[in-house]
mmCIF file with all atom_site columns, C-alpha atoms in Angstrom:
data_model
loop_
_atom_site.group_PDB
_atom_site.id
_atom_site.type_symbol
_atom_site.label_atom_id
_atom_site.label_alt_id
_atom_site.label_comp_id
_atom_site.label_asym_id
_atom_site.label_entity_id
_atom_site.label_seq_id
_atom_site.pdbx_PDB_ins_code
_atom_site.Cartn_x
_atom_site.Cartn_y
_atom_site.Cartn_z
_atom_site.occupancy
_atom_site.B_iso_or_equiv
_atom_site.pdbx_formal_charge
_atom_site.auth_seq_id
_atom_site.auth_comp_id
_atom_site.auth_asym_id
_atom_site.auth_atom_id
_atom_site.pdbx_PDB_model_num
ATOM 1   C CA . MET A 1 1   ? 146.169 157.844 139.221 1.00 67.00 ? 6   MET A CA 1
ATOM 2   C CA . PRO A 1 2   ? 142.467 157.856 138.315 1.00 77.00 ? 7   PRO A CA 1
ATOM 3   C CA . ARG A 1 3   ? 139.827 159.143 140.680 1.00 83.00 ? 8   ARG A CA 1
ATOM 4   C CA . ILE A 1 4   ? 136.963 156.705 141.071 1.00 82.00 ? 9   ILE A CA 1
ATOM 5   C CA . SER A 1 5   ? 133.545 156.715 142.661 1.00 85.00 ? 10  SER A CA 1
ATOM 6   C CA . ALA A 1 6   ? 133.549 156.039 146.402 1.00 89.00 ? 11  ALA A CA 1
ATOM 7   C CA . TYR A 1 7   ? 130.702 153.538 145.886 1.00 85.00 ? 12  TYR A CA 1
ATOM 8   C CA . ARG A 1 8   ? 132.841 150.461 146.627 1.00 86.00 ? 13  ARG A CA 1
ATOM 9   C CA . LEU A 1 9   ? 134.318 152.167 149.693 1.00 91.00 ? 14  LEU A CA 1
ATOM 10  C CA . LYS A 1 10  ? 130.791 152.765 151.015 1.00 92.00 ? 15  LYS A CA 1
ATOM 11  C CA . HIS A 1 11  ? 129.996 149.085 150.438 1.00 91.00 ? 16  HIS A CA 1
ATOM 12  C CA . LEU A 1 12  ? 133.178 148.126 152.278 1.00 92.00 ? 17  LEU A CA 1
ATOM 13  C CA . GLY A 1 13  ? 132.135 150.302 155.220 1.00 95.00 ? 18  GLY A CA 1
ATOM 14  C CA . ARG A 1 14  ? 128.731 148.594 155.431 1.00 93.00 ? 19  ARG A CA 1
ATOM 15  C CA . ILE A 1 15  ? 130.351 145.150 155.478 1.00 93.00 ? 20  ILE A CA 1
ATOM 16  C CA . TYR A 1 16  ? 133.050 146.288 157.922 1.00 96.00 ? 21  TYR A CA 1
ATOM 17  C CA . ALA A 1 17  ? 130.419 147.535 160.393 1.00 96.00 ? 22  ALA A CA 1
ATOM 18  C CA . LYS A 1 18  ? 128.954 144.008 160.621 1.00 95.00 ? 23  LYS A CA 1
ATOM 19  C CA . GLU A 1 19  ? 132.278 142.359 161.472 1.00 95.00 ? 24  GLU A CA 1
ATOM 20  C CA . PRO A 1 20  ? 132.570 140.935 165.007 1.00 94.00 ? 25  PRO A CA 1
ATOM 21  C CA . ALA A 1 21  ? 136.231 141.990 165.354 1.00 91.00 ? 26  ALA A CA 1
ATOM 22  C CA . VAL A 1 22  ? 135.601 145.720 164.785 1.00 94.00 ? 27  VAL A CA 1
ATOM 23  C CA . SER A 1 23  ? 137.789 147.716 167.166 1.00 94.00 ? 28  SER A CA 1
ATOM 24  C CA . MET A 1 24  ? 137.331 151.183 165.645 1.00 96.00 ? 29  MET A CA 1
ATOM 25  C CA . PRO A 1 25  ? 134.754 152.898 163.445 1.00 96.00 ? 30  PRO A CA 1
ATOM 26  C CA . PHE A 1 26  ? 135.243 152.673 159.694 1.00 97.00 ? 31  PHE A CA 1
ATOM 27  C CA . GLU A 1 27  ? 135.506 156.466 159.579 1.00 97.00 ? 32  GLU A CA 1
ATOM 28  C CA . MET A 1 28  ? 138.661 156.195 161.696 1.00 97.00 ? 33  MET A CA 1
ATOM 29  C CA . VAL A 1 29  ? 140.061 153.519 159.381 1.00 97.00 ? 34  VAL A CA 1
ATOM 30  C CA . LEU A 1 30  ? 139.596 155.975 156.512 1.00 97.00 ? 35  LEU A CA 1
ATOM 31  C CA . SER A 1 31  ? 141.160 158.861 158.419 1.00 97.00 ? 36  SER A CA 1
ATOM 32  C CA . GLN A 1 32  ? 144.218 156.778 159.247 1.00 96.00 ? 37  GLN A CA 1
ATOM 33  C CA . VAL A 1 33  ? 144.922 156.269 155.532 1.00 96.00 ? 38  VAL A CA 1
ATOM 34  C CA . GLY A 1 34  ? 144.259 159.900 154.615 1.00 95.00 ? 39  GLY A CA 1
ATOM 35  C CA . ILE A 1 35  ? 140.678 159.643 153.321 1.00 96.00 ? 40  ILE A CA 1
ATOM 36  C CA . ASP A 1 36  ? 138.129 162.188 154.501 1.00 96.00 ? 41  ASP A CA 1
ATOM 37  C CA . PRO A 1 37  ? 135.248 160.192 156.070 1.00 96.00 ? 42  PRO A CA 1
ATOM 38  C CA . ALA A 1 38  ? 132.810 162.657 154.452 1.00 96.00 ? 43  ALA A CA 1
ATOM 39  C CA . VAL A 1 39  ? 133.112 160.546 151.276 1.00 95.00 ? 44  VAL A CA 1
ATOM 40  C CA . LEU A 1 40  ? 130.768 158.058 152.939 1.00 95.00 ? 45  LEU A CA 1
ATOM 41  C CA . THR A 1 41  ? 127.873 160.520 152.946 1.00 95.00 ? 46  THR A CA 1
ATOM 42  C CA . ASN A 1 42  ? 128.563 162.353 149.676 1.00 94.00 ? 47  ASN A CA 1
ATOM 43  C CA . PRO A 1 43  ? 126.749 160.582 146.801 1.00 88.00 ? 48  PRO A CA 1
ATOM 44  C CA . ASP A 1 44  ? 129.133 162.111 144.238 1.00 89.00 ? 49  ASP A CA 1
ATOM 45  C CA . ALA A 1 45  ? 132.372 161.481 146.140 1.00 92.00 ? 50  ALA A CA 1
ATOM 46  C CA . LYS A 1 46  ? 135.421 160.356 144.196 1.00 91.00 ? 51  LYS A CA 1
ATOM 47  C CA . ILE A 1 47  ? 138.689 159.062 145.622 1.00 92.00 ? 52  ILE A CA 1
ATOM 48  C CA . GLU A 1 48  ? 142.072 158.030 144.268 1.00 90.00 ? 53  GLU A CA 1
ATOM 49  C CA . LEU A 1 49  ? 142.232 154.376 143.289 1.00 86.00 ? 54  LEU A CA 1
ATOM 50  C CA . THR A 1 50  ? 145.344 153.908 145.439 1.00 88.00 ? 55  THR A CA 1
ATOM 51  C CA . ALA A 1 51  ? 143.536 155.439 148.449 1.00 92.00 ? 56  ALA A CA 1
ATOM 52  C CA . GLU A 1 52  ? 140.776 152.862 148.057 1.00 91.00 ? 57  GLU A CA 1
ATOM 53  C CA . ALA A 1 53  ? 143.382 150.083 148.018 1.00 89.00 ? 58  ALA A CA 1
ATOM 54  C CA . LEU A 1 54  ? 145.019 151.472 151.171 1.00 92.00 ? 59  LEU A CA 1
ATOM 55  C CA . ALA A 1 55  ? 141.649 151.612 152.939 1.00 94.00 ? 60  ALA A CA 1
ATOM 56  C CA . VAL A 1 56  ? 140.909 147.980 152.061 1.00 92.00 ? 61  VAL A CA 1
ATOM 57  C CA . GLN A 1 57  ? 144.365 146.883 153.198 1.00 93.00 ? 62  GLN A CA 1
ATOM 58  C CA . HIS A 1 58  ? 144.096 148.837 156.446 1.00 95.00 ? 63  HIS A CA 1
ATOM 59  C CA . ALA A 1 59  ? 140.604 147.472 157.175 1.00 95.00 ? 64  ALA A CA 1
ATOM 60  C CA . CYS A 1 60  ? 142.017 143.932 156.829 1.00 93.00 ? 65  CYS A CA 1
ATOM 61  C CA . HIS A 1 61  ? 144.849 144.867 159.212 1.00 94.00 ? 66  HIS A CA 1
ATOM 62  C CA . VAL A 1 62  ? 142.529 146.456 161.804 1.00 95.00 ? 67  VAL A CA 1
ATOM 63  C CA . LEU A 1 63  ? 140.258 143.402 161.741 1.00 95.00 ? 68  LEU A CA 1
ATOM 64  C CA . GLY A 1 64  ? 143.230 141.028 161.821 1.00 94.00 ? 69  GLY A CA 1
ATOM 65  C CA . ASP A 1 65  ? 141.601 139.205 158.925 1.00 92.00 ? 70  ASP A CA 1
ATOM 66  C CA . PRO A 1 66  ? 143.337 139.063 155.540 1.00 87.00 ? 71  PRO A CA 1
ATOM 67  C CA . THR A 1 67  ? 140.204 137.476 154.022 1.00 88.00 ? 72  THR A CA 1
ATOM 68  C CA . PHE A 1 68  ? 137.982 140.460 154.804 1.00 90.00 ? 73  PHE A CA 1
ATOM 69  C CA . ALA A 1 69  ? 138.582 142.111 151.404 1.00 88.00 ? 74  ALA A CA 1
ATOM 70  C CA . ALA A 1 70  ? 137.613 138.953 149.536 1.00 84.00 ? 75  ALA A CA 1
ATOM 71  C CA . ARG A 1 71  ? 134.487 138.439 151.652 1.00 85.00 ? 76  ARG A CA 1
ATOM 72  C CA . ALA A 1 72  ? 133.447 142.067 151.161 1.00 87.00 ? 77  ALA A CA 1
ATOM 73  C CA . GLY A 1 73  ? 133.949 141.716 147.407 1.00 80.00 ? 78  GLY A CA 1
ATOM 74  C CA . LEU A 1 74  ? 131.879 138.548 147.289 1.00 76.00 ? 79  LEU A CA 1
ATOM 75  C CA . ALA A 1 75  ? 129.095 140.316 149.195 1.00 80.00 ? 80  ALA A CA 1
ATOM 76  C CA . ALA A 1 76  ? 128.843 142.996 146.475 1.00 75.00 ? 81  ALA A CA 1
ATOM 77  C CA . PRO A 1 77  ? 125.815 142.810 144.184 1.00 66.00 ? 82  PRO A CA 1
ATOM 78  C CA . GLY A 1 78  ? 126.278 141.371 140.685 1.00 58.00 ? 83  GLY A CA 1
ATOM 79  C CA . ALA A 1 79  ? 127.325 142.595 137.259 1.00 47.00 ? 84  ALA A CA 1
ATOM 80  C CA . LYS A 1 80  ? 124.694 145.341 137.026 1.00 50.00 ? 85  LYS A CA 1
ATOM 81  C CA . THR A 1 81  ? 126.476 147.033 139.889 1.00 60.00 ? 86  THR A CA 1
ATOM 82  C CA . LEU A 1 82  ? 129.848 146.678 138.173 1.00 65.00 ? 87  LEU A CA 1
ATOM 83  C CA . LEU A 1 83  ? 128.548 148.366 135.036 1.00 64.00 ? 88  LEU A CA 1
ATOM 84  C CA . ALA A 1 84  ? 126.862 151.124 137.044 1.00 67.00 ? 89  ALA A CA 1
ATOM 85  C CA . TYR A 1 85  ? 130.069 151.614 139.021 1.00 67.00 ? 90  TYR A CA 1
ATOM 86  C CA . LEU A 1 86  ? 132.146 151.807 135.849 1.00 71.00 ? 91  LEU A CA 1
ATOM 87  C CA . ALA A 1 87  ? 129.764 154.308 134.286 1.00 70.00 ? 92  ALA A CA 1
ATOM 88  C CA . ARG A 1 88  ? 129.760 156.537 137.367 1.00 68.00 ? 93  ARG A CA 1
ATOM 89  C CA . SER A 1 89  ? 133.508 156.432 137.868 1.00 70.00 ? 94  SER A CA 1
ATOM 90  C CA . SER A 1 90  ? 134.495 157.068 134.250 1.00 74.00 ? 95  SER A CA 1
ATOM 91  C CA . LYS A 1 91  ? 134.678 160.323 132.349 1.00 77.00 ? 96  LYS A CA 1
ATOM 92  C CA . THR A 1 92  ? 134.029 158.854 128.890 1.00 78.00 ? 97  THR A CA 1
ATOM 93  C CA . VAL A 1 93  ? 132.399 155.838 127.281 1.00 75.00 ? 98  VAL A CA 1
ATOM 94  C CA . ARG A 1 94  ? 135.854 154.822 126.075 1.00 76.00 ? 99  ARG A CA 1
ATOM 95  C CA . GLN A 1 95  ? 137.073 154.747 129.690 1.00 80.00 ? 100 GLN A CA 1
ATOM 96  C CA . VAL A 1 96  ? 134.052 152.625 130.704 1.00 77.00 ? 101 VAL A CA 1
ATOM 97  C CA . LEU A 1 97  ? 134.971 150.123 127.993 1.00 76.00 ? 102 LEU A CA 1
ATOM 98  C CA . GLU A 1 98  ? 138.647 150.134 128.948 1.00 78.00 ? 103 GLU A CA 1
ATOM 99  C CA . PHE A 1 99  ? 137.827 149.480 132.620 1.00 76.00 ? 104 PHE A CA 1
ATOM 100 C CA . ALA A 1 100 ? 135.255 146.837 131.654 1.00 74.00 ? 105 ALA A CA 1
ATOM 101 C CA . GLN A 1 101 ? 137.856 145.048 129.547 1.00 75.00 ? 106 GLN A CA 1
ATOM 102 C CA . LYS A 1 102 ? 140.200 144.871 132.546 1.00 75.00 ? 107 LYS A CA 1
ATOM 103 C CA . TYR A 1 103 ? 137.546 143.611 134.957 1.00 72.00 ? 108 TYR A CA 1
ATOM 104 C CA . TYR A 1 104 ? 135.926 141.113 132.616 1.00 68.00 ? 109 TYR A CA 1
ATOM 105 C CA . ALA A 1 105 ? 139.324 139.820 131.485 1.00 67.00 ? 110 ALA A CA 1
ATOM 106 C CA . LEU A 1 106 ? 139.708 138.449 135.007 1.00 66.00 ? 111 LEU A CA 1
ATOM 107 C CA . GLU A 1 107 ? 136.670 136.276 134.324 1.00 61.00 ? 112 GLU A CA 1
ATOM 108 C CA . ASP A 1 108 ? 137.460 135.324 130.720 1.00 62.00 ? 113 ASP A CA 1
ATOM 109 C CA . PHE A 1 109 ? 140.694 136.527 129.144 1.00 65.00 ? 114 PHE A CA 1
ATOM 110 C CA . ARG A 1 110 ? 139.302 135.824 125.647 1.00 67.00 ? 115 ARG A CA 1
ATOM 111 C CA . LEU A 1 111 ? 136.595 138.494 125.914 1.00 64.00 ? 116 LEU A CA 1
ATOM 112 C CA . ALA A 1 112 ? 137.474 141.454 123.702 1.00 67.00 ? 117 ALA A CA 1
ATOM 113 C CA . VAL A 1 113 ? 135.942 144.908 124.027 1.00 64.00 ? 118 VAL A CA 1
ATOM 114 C CA . GLN A 1 114 ? 137.267 147.540 121.656 1.00 63.00 ? 119 GLN A CA 1
ATOM 115 C CA . ALA A 1 115 ? 136.334 151.152 121.006 1.00 61.00 ? 120 ALA A CA 1
ATOM 116 C CA . ASP A 1 116 ? 137.327 152.967 117.866 1.00 60.00 ? 121 ASP A CA 1
ATOM 117 C CA . ASN A 1 117 ? 137.014 156.557 116.753 1.00 59.00 ? 122 ASN A CA 1
ATOM 118 C CA . HIS A 1 118 ? 135.159 155.774 113.542 1.00 54.00 ? 123 HIS A CA 1
ATOM 119 C CA . ARG A 1 119 ? 132.260 158.159 113.057 1.00 53.00 ? 124 ARG A CA 1
ATOM 120 C CA . GLU A 1 120 ? 129.311 157.630 110.765 1.00 50.00 ? 125 GLU A CA 1
ATOM 121 C CA . ARG A 1 121 ? 127.164 160.571 109.794 1.00 48.00 ? 126 ARG A CA 1
ATOM 122 C CA . SER A 1 122 ? 123.420 160.120 109.865 1.00 47.00 ? 127 SER A CA 1
ATOM 123 C CA . GLY A 1 123 ? 121.785 163.462 109.272 1.00 44.00 ? 128 GLY A CA 1
ATOM 124 C CA . ASP A 1 124 ? 123.169 165.767 111.947 1.00 40.00 ? 129 ASP A CA 1
ATOM 125 C CA . ARG A 1 125 ? 124.121 162.973 114.325 1.00 41.00 ? 130 ARG A CA 1
ATOM 126 C CA . ALA A 1 126 ? 127.499 161.352 114.654 1.00 39.00 ? 131 ALA A CA 1
ATOM 127 C CA . ALA A 1 127 ? 127.346 157.779 115.911 1.00 39.00 ? 132 ALA A CA 1
ATOM 128 C CA . LYS A 1 128 ? 130.213 156.042 117.699 1.00 42.00 ? 133 LYS A CA 1
ATOM 129 C CA . ARG A 1 129 ? 130.703 152.405 116.818 1.00 42.00 ? 134 ARG A CA 1
ATOM 130 C CA . CYS A 1 130 ? 131.843 149.889 119.366 1.00 44.00 ? 135 CYS A CA 1
ATOM 131 C CA . PRO A 1 131 ? 132.687 146.482 117.923 1.00 46.00 ? 136 PRO A CA 1
ATOM 132 C CA . CYS A 1 132 ? 132.273 144.109 120.847 1.00 47.00 ? 137 CYS A CA 1
ATOM 133 C CA . ARG A 1 133 ? 132.573 140.394 120.360 1.00 47.00 ? 138 ARG A CA 1
ATOM 134 C CA . ALA A 1 134 ? 132.109 137.301 122.426 1.00 47.00 ? 139 ALA A CA 1
ATOM 135 C CA . PRO A 1 135 ? 134.843 134.681 122.825 1.00 49.00 ? 140 PRO A CA 1
ATOM 136 C CA . GLY A 1 136 ? 135.230 132.638 119.641 1.00 53.00 ? 141 GLY A CA 1
ATOM 137 C CA . SER A 1 137 ? 133.290 135.019 117.394 1.00 50.00 ? 142 SER A CA 1
ATOM 138 C CA . PRO A 1 138 ? 134.983 136.393 114.282 1.00 53.00 ? 143 PRO A CA 1
ATOM 139 C CA . ALA A 1 139 ? 136.550 139.842 114.313 1.00 53.00 ? 144 ALA A CA 1
ATOM 140 C CA . PRO A 1 140 ? 134.399 142.583 112.704 1.00 50.00 ? 145 PRO A CA 1
#
């Protein structure tokens, strides 16, 4: 399972703290699902994707509100944050593109993002090509 940035978890904690039905600190919610609360203060923290899902599910349970996850997601800043999150939580550009394809496919399944291993030599530099196309545009 991939390890991802704890950025979204930190956002979830900020939203959780504002909830009127809070009965325990968010740090305790994390501890109860096996996440070290220190991830909230470490700017480079990474967690397992499944651990993040457990934390979200448990926060909903503790609050007694199954809509909390959706509300927290809607309160997240826009697409710039998604791209920054993907870049920080990925090891390679290819992985950024693969994750982006999955997320953006939820919005528009026709969007295609592809990475290939074709290299072009320009002097001493090797350039990666990434044919990206909008819905309805012809394939490269």
